[in-house]
Coordinates of N, CA, C and O in Angstrom, one line a residue:
X247 N -10.0 14.2 5.0 CA -8.8 13.4 5.1 C -9.2 11.9 4.8 O -8.4 11.3 4.1
X248 N -10.3 11.4 5.3 CA -10.7 10.0 5.0 C -10.9 9.9 3.4 O -10.6 8.8 2.9
X249 N -11.5 10.9 2.8 CA -11.7 10.8 1.4 C -10.4 10.7 0.6 O -10.3 9.9 -0.3
X250 N -9.5 11.5 1.0 CA -8.2 11.5 0.3 C -7.4 10.2 0.6 O -6.9 9.6 -0.3
X251 N -7.5 9.7 1.8 CA -6.9 8.4 2.1 C -7.5 7.3 1.2 O -6.7 6.5 0.7
X252 N -8.8 7.2 1.1 CA -9.4 6.2 0.3 C -9.1 6.4 -1.2 O -8.9 5.4 -1.9
X253 N -9.1 7.6 -1.6 CA -8.8 7.9 -3.0 C -7.3 7.4 -3.4 O -7.1 6.8 -4.4
X254 N -6.4 7.7 -2.5 CA -5.0 7.3 -2.7 C -4.9 5.8 -2.7 O -4.3 5.1 -3.5
X255 N -5.6 5.1 -1.8 CA -5.6 3.7 -1.7 C -6.2 3.0 -3.0 O -5.6 2.1 -3.5
X256 N -7.3 3.6 -3.5 CA -7.9 3.1 -4.7 C -7.0 3.2 -5.9 O -6.8 2.3 -6.7
X257 N -6.4 4.4 -6.0 CA -5.5 4.7 -7.1 C -4.2 3.8 -7.1 O -3.8 3.3 -8.1
X258 N -3.6 3.6 -5.9 CA -2.5 2.7 -5.8 C -2.9 1.3 -6.1 O -2.1 0.6 -6.8
X259 N -4.0 0.8 -5.7 CA -4.5 -0.5 -6.0 C -4.7 -0.7 -7.5 O -4.3 -1.7 -8.1
X260 N -5.2 0.3 -8.2 CA -5.4 0.3 -9.6 C -4.1 0.3 -10.3 O -3.9 -0.5 -11.3
X261 N -3.1 1.1 -9.9 CA -1.8 1.1 -10.5 C -1.1 -0.3 -10.3 O -0.5 -0.8 -11.3
X262 N -1.3 -0.9 -9.2 CA -0.7 -2.3 -9.0 C -1.3 -3.3 -9.9 O -0.6 -4.2 -10.4
X263 N -2.6 -3.2 -10.2 CA -3.3 -4.2 -11.1 C -3.0 -3.9 -12.5 O -3.0 -4.8 -13.3
X264 N -2.8 -2.7 -12.9 CA -2.8 -2.3 -14.4 C -1.4 -2.0 -14.9 O -1.0 -2.3 -16.0
X265 N -0.6 -1.3 -14.1 CA 0.7 -0.7 -14.6 C 1.9 -1.4 -14.1 O 3.0 -1.3 -14.8
X266 N 1.9 -2.1 -13.1 CA 3.1 -2.8 -12.5 C 3.2 -4.2 -13.2 O 2.3 -5.0 -13.2
X267 N 4.4 -4.4 -13.8 CA 4.7 -5.6 -14.5 C 5.4 -6.7 -13.7 O 5.5 -7.8 -14.1
X268 N 5.9 -6.3 -12.5 CA 6.6 -7.2 -11.7 C 5.7 -8.2 -11.0 O 4.8 -7.9 -10.2
X269 N 5.9 -9.5 -11.3 CA 5.0 -10.5 -10.8 C 5.1 -10.7 -9.3 O 4.1 -11.2 -8.6
X270 N 6.2 -10.2 -8.7 CA 6.3 -10.3 -7.2 C 5.3 -9.4 -6.5 O 5.0 -9.6 -5.3
X271 N 4.9 -8.4 -7.2 CA 3.9 -7.4 -6.5 C 2.5 -7.8 -6.8 O 1.6 -7.1 -6.3
X272 N 2.2 -8.9 -7.5 CA 0.8 -9.2 -7.9 C 0.0 -9.6 -6.7 O -1.2 -9.4 -6.6
X273 N 0.6 -10.3 -5.7 CA -0.1 -10.7 -4.5 C -0.1 -9.7 -3.4 O -0.6 -10.0 -2.3
X274 N 0.3 -8.5 -3.7 CA 0.3 -7.5 -2.6 C -1.1 -6.8 -2.5 O -1.8 -6.6 -3.5
X275 N -1.5 -6.6 -1.3 CA -2.8 -5.9 -1.1 C -2.5 -4.7 -0.2 O -1.9 -4.7 0.8
X276 N -3.1 -3.5 -0.7 CA -3.0 -2.3 0.1 C -4.1 -2.3 1.1 O -5.3 -2.3 0.7
X277 N -3.8 -2.3 2.4 CA -4.9 -2.4 3.4 C -5.4 -1.0 3.9 O -6.5 -0.9 4.2
X278 N -4.5 0.0 3.9 CA -4.9 1.3 4.4 C -3.9 2.3 4.0 O -2.7 2.0 3.6
X279 N -4.3 3.6 3.9 CA -3.5 4.7 3.7 C -3.8 5.8 4.7 O -5.0 6.1 5.0
X280 N -2.8 6.3 5.4 CA -2.9 7.4 6.3 C -2.1 8.6 5.9 O -0.9 8.5 5.8
X281 N -2.7 9.7 5.5 CA -2.0 10.9 5.0 C -1.8 11.8 6.2 O -2.7 11.9 7.1
X282 N -0.7 12.5 6.2 CA -0.4 13.5 7.3 C -1.4 14.7 7.1 O -1.9 15.0 6.1
X283 N -1.5 15.5 8.2 CA -2.4 16.6 8.2 C -2.0 17.7 7.2 O -2.9 18.3 6.6
X284 N -0.7 17.8 6.9 CA -0.3 18.8 6.0 C -0.2 18.3 4.5 O 0.3 18.9 3.6
X285 N -0.6 17.0 4.4 CA -0.7 16.3 3.1 C 0.7 16.1 2.4 O 0.8 15.9 1.2
X286 N 1.8 16.2 3.2 CA 3.1 16.1 2.6 C 3.6 14.6 2.6 O 4.5 14.3 1.8
X287 N 3.1 13.8 3.4 CA 3.5 12.4 3.4 C 2.3 11.5 3.7 O 1.3 11.9 4.2
X288 N 2.4 10.2 3.2 CA 1.4 9.3 3.4 C 2.0 7.9 3.7 O 3.0 7.5 3.1
X289 N 1.4 7.3 4.8 CA 1.8 5.9 5.1 C 0.9 5.0 4.4 O -0.3 5.1 4.5
X290 N 1.5 4.1 3.6 CA 0.7 3.1 2.8 C 1.0 1.8 3.5 O 2.1 1.2 3.4
X291 N -0.1 1.2 4.1 CA 0.0 -0.1 4.7 C -0.4 -1.2 3.7 O -1.4 -1.1 3.0
X292 N 0.4 -2.2 3.7 CA 0.2 -3.3 2.7 C 0.5 -4.7 3.4 O 1.1 -4.7 4.5
X293 N 0.0 -5.7 2.7 CA 0.2 -7.0 3.2 C 0.5 -7.9 2.0 O 0.0 -7.6 0.9
X294 N 1.2 -9.0 2.1 CA 1.5 -9.9 1.1 C 1.2 -11.3 1.6 O 1.3 -11.6 2.8
X295 N 0.8 -12.1 0.7 CA 0.3 -13.5 1.0 C 1.5 -14.5 1.0 O 1.8 -15.2 1.9
X296 N 2.2 -14.5 -0.2 CA 3.2 -15.5 -0.4 C 4.7 -15.0 -0.3 O 5.6 -15.7 0.1
X297 N 4.9 -13.8 -0.8 CA 6.3 -13.3 -1.0 C 6.9 -12.9 0.3 O 6.3 -12.6 1.3
X298 N 8.2 -12.7 0.2 CA 9.0 -12.2 1.3 C 8.8 -10.8 1.6 O 8.9 -10.0 0.6
X299 N 8.4 -10.4 2.8 CA 8.0 -9.0 3.0 C 9.2 -8.0 2.9 O 9.0 -6.9 2.5
X300 N 10.4 -8.4 3.2 CA 11.6 -7.5 3.0 C 11.8 -7.2 1.5 O 12.2 -6.1 1.2
X301 N 11.7 -8.2 0.7 CA 12.0 -8.0 -0.7 C 10.9 -7.1 -1.3 O 11.2 -6.2 -2.1
X302 N 9.6 -7.3 -0.9 CA 8.5 -6.5 -1.4 C 8.7 -5.0 -0.9 O 8.5 -4.1 -1.7
X303 N 9.2 -4.9 0.3 CA 9.5 -3.5 0.9 C 10.5 -2.8 0.0 O 10.4 -1.6 -0.3
X304 N 11.6 -3.5 -0.4 CA 12.6 -2.9 -1.2 C 12.1 -2.5 -2.6 O 12.4 -1.5 -3.1
X305 N 11.3 -3.4 -3.2 CA 10.6 -3.1 -4.5 C 9.7 -1.9 -4.4 O 9.7 -1.1 -5.3
X306 N 9.0 -1.8 -3.3 CA 8.0 -0.7 -3.2 C 8.8 0.6 -3.0 O 8.4 1.7 -3.5
X307 N 9.9 0.6 -2.2 CA 10.7 1.8 -2.0 C 11.3 2.3 -3.3 O 11.3 3.5 -3.6
X308 N 11.7 1.3 -4.2 CA 12.2 1.7 -5.5 C 11.1 2.3 -6.4 O 11.4 3.2 -7.2
X309 N 9.9 1.7 -6.3 CA 8.8 2.1 -7.1 C 8.0 3.3 -6.6 O 7.1 3.8 -7.2
X310 N 8.4 3.8 -5.4 CA 7.6 4.9 -4.8 C 7.6 6.2 -5.7 O 6.5 6.8 -5.8
X311 N 8.6 6.5 -6.4 CA 8.6 7.6 -7.3 C 7.7 7.4 -8.5 O 6.9 8.3 -8.9
X312 N 7.6 6.2 -9.0 CA 6.7 5.8 -10.1 C 5.2 6.0 -9.6 O 4.4 6.6 -10.3
X313 N 4.9 5.5 -8.4 CA 3.6 5.7 -7.8 C 3.3 7.1 -7.6 O 2.1 7.6 -7.9
X314 N 4.2 7.9 -7.1 CA 4.0 9.3 -6.8 C 3.7 10.1 -8.1 O 2.8 11.0 -8.1
X315 N 4.4 9.8 -9.2 CA 4.2 10.5 -10.4 C 2.8 10.2 -11.0 O 2.1 11.1 -11.4
X316 N 2.4 8.9 -10.9 CA 1.1 8.6 -11.4 C 0.0 9.2 -10.5 O -1.1 9.6 -11.0
X317 N 0.2 9.2 -9.2 CA -0.8 9.9 -8.3 C -0.9 11.4 -8.6 O -2.0 11.9 -8.6
X318 N 0.2 12.0 -8.9 CA 0.1 13.5 -9.3 C -0.7 13.7 -10.5 O -1.3 14.8 -10.6
X319 N -0.7 12.7 -11.4 CA -1.5 12.9 -12.7 C -3.0 12.6 -12.5 O -3.8 13.2 -13.2
X320 N -3.3 11.8 -11.5 CA -4.7 11.3 -11.4 C -5.4 12.0 -10.2 O -6.7 12.1 -10.2
X321 N -4.7 12.5 -9.2 CA -5.3 13.1 -8.0 C -5.0 14.6 -8.0 O -3.8 14.9 -8.1
X322 N -6.0 15.4 -7.9 CA -5.8 16.8 -7.9 C -5.5 17.3 -6.5 O -6.5 17.7 -5.8
X323 N -4.3 17.3 -6.1 CA -3.8 17.9 -4.8 C -2.7 18.9 -5.1 O -2.0 18.8 -6.1
X324 N -2.6 19.8 -4.2 CA -1.6 20.9 -4.4 C -0.2 20.3 -4.5 O 0.6 20.6 -5.3
X325 N 0.1 19.4 -3.5 CA 1.4 18.6 -3.5 C 1.1 17.2 -3.4 O 0.2 16.7 -2.6
X326 N 1.8 16.4 -4.2 CA 1.6 14.9 -4.1 C 2.4 14.4 -2.9 O 3.6 14.8 -2.8
X327 N 1.8 13.7 -2.0 CA 2.6 13.2 -0.8 C 3.7 12.2 -1.1 O 3.6 11.5 -2.1
X328 N 4.7 12.3 -0.2 CA 5.8 11.3 -0.3 C 5.2 10.0 0.3 O 4.6 10.0 1.4
X329 N 5.4 8.9 -0.4 CA 4.8 7.6 0.0 C 5.8 6.8 0.8 O 6.9 6.6 0.4
X330 N 5.3 6.3 2.0 CA 6.2 5.4 2.8 C 5.4 4.1 3.0 O 4.3 4.1 3.6
X331 N 5.9 3.0 2.6 CA 5.3 1.7 2.6 C 5.6 1.0 3.9 O 6.8 0.9 4.3
X332 N 4.6 0.5 4.6 CA 4.7 -0.1 5.9 C 4.0 -1.5 5.8 O 2.8 -1.5 5.5
X333 N 4.7 -2.5 6.2 CA 4.0 -3.9 6.2 C 3.0 -3.9 7.3 O 3.2 -3.5 8.4
X334 N 1.8 -4.4 6.9 CA 0.7 -4.5 7.9 C 0.5 -6.0 8.2 O 0.0 -6.8 7.3
X335 N 0.8 -6.4 9.4 CA 0.7 -7.9 9.7 C -0.7 -8.2 10.3 O -0.9 -9.4 10.6
X336 N -1.6 -7.3 10.4 CA -2.9 -7.6 11.1 C -3.7 -8.6 10.3 O -4.3 -9.5 10.9
X337 N -3.8 -8.6 8.9 CA -4.5 -9.6 8.2 C -4.0 -11.0 8.5 O -4.7 -12.0 8.6
X338 N -2.6 -11.1 8.5 CA -2.0 -12.4 8.7 C -2.2 -12.9 10.1 O -2.4 -14.1 10.3
X339 N -2.2 -12.0 11.1 CA -2.5 -12.4 12.4 C -3.9 -12.9 12.6 O -4.2 -13.8 13.3
X340 N -4.9 -12.2 11.9 CA -6.3 -12.6 12.0 C -6.5 -14.0 11.4 O -7.2 -14.8 12.0
X341 N -5.8 -14.3 10.3 CA -5.9 -15.6 9.7 C -5.4 -16.7 10.7 O -5.9 -17.8 10.9
X342 N -4.2 -16.4 11.3 CA -3.6 -17.3 12.2 C -4.5 -17.6 13.5 O -4.6 -18.7 13.9
X343 N -5.1 -16.5 14.0 CA -6.0 -16.7 15.1 C -7.2 -17.5 14.7 O -7.6 -18.4 15.5
X344 N -7.8 -17.3 13.5 CA -8.9 -18.1 13.1 C -8.5 -19.6 13.0 O -9.3 -20.5 13.3
X345 N -7.3 -19.9 12.5 CA -6.9 -21.3 12.4 C -6.7 -21.9 13.7 O -7.1 -23.1 13.9
X346 N -6.2 -21.1 14.7 CA -6.0 -21.7 16.0 C -7.4 -21.9 16.7 O -7.6 -22.9 17.4
X347 N -8.3 -21.0 16.5 CA -9.7 -21.2 17.1 C -10.4 -22.4 16.5 O -11.2 -23.1 17.1
X348 N -10.2 -22.6 15.2 CA -10.8 -23.7 14.5 C -10.3 -25.1 15.0 O -11.0 -26.1 14.9
X349 N -9.1 -25.1 15.6 CA -8.5 -26.4 16.1 C -9.1 -26.7 17.5 O -8.9 -27.8 17.9
X350 N -9.7 -25.8 18.2 CA -10.3 -26.0 19.5 C -11.5 -26.9 19.5 O -12.3 -26.9 18.7

């Protein structure tokens, strides 16, 4: 399962860097992927630095079919999982905590 999670994360990152032309998705970082036990769905955790997270979530939901088609071509799985994008606030929280600690 960990191998599949990492493989999907790498492939999605590669797709974002090479195939997506929308500049609003350029600052997006995929932090983790968790695939279900039956491999039917995957939660894709992401974070963004500058853009509005709601707008990015809408863009990702619209592009999920595109990502899924490309994953089916590059990853050899019986069924390509349905992708669900979830905003990951932990990197932003970590940065904020570091900034607060540096002020002490």
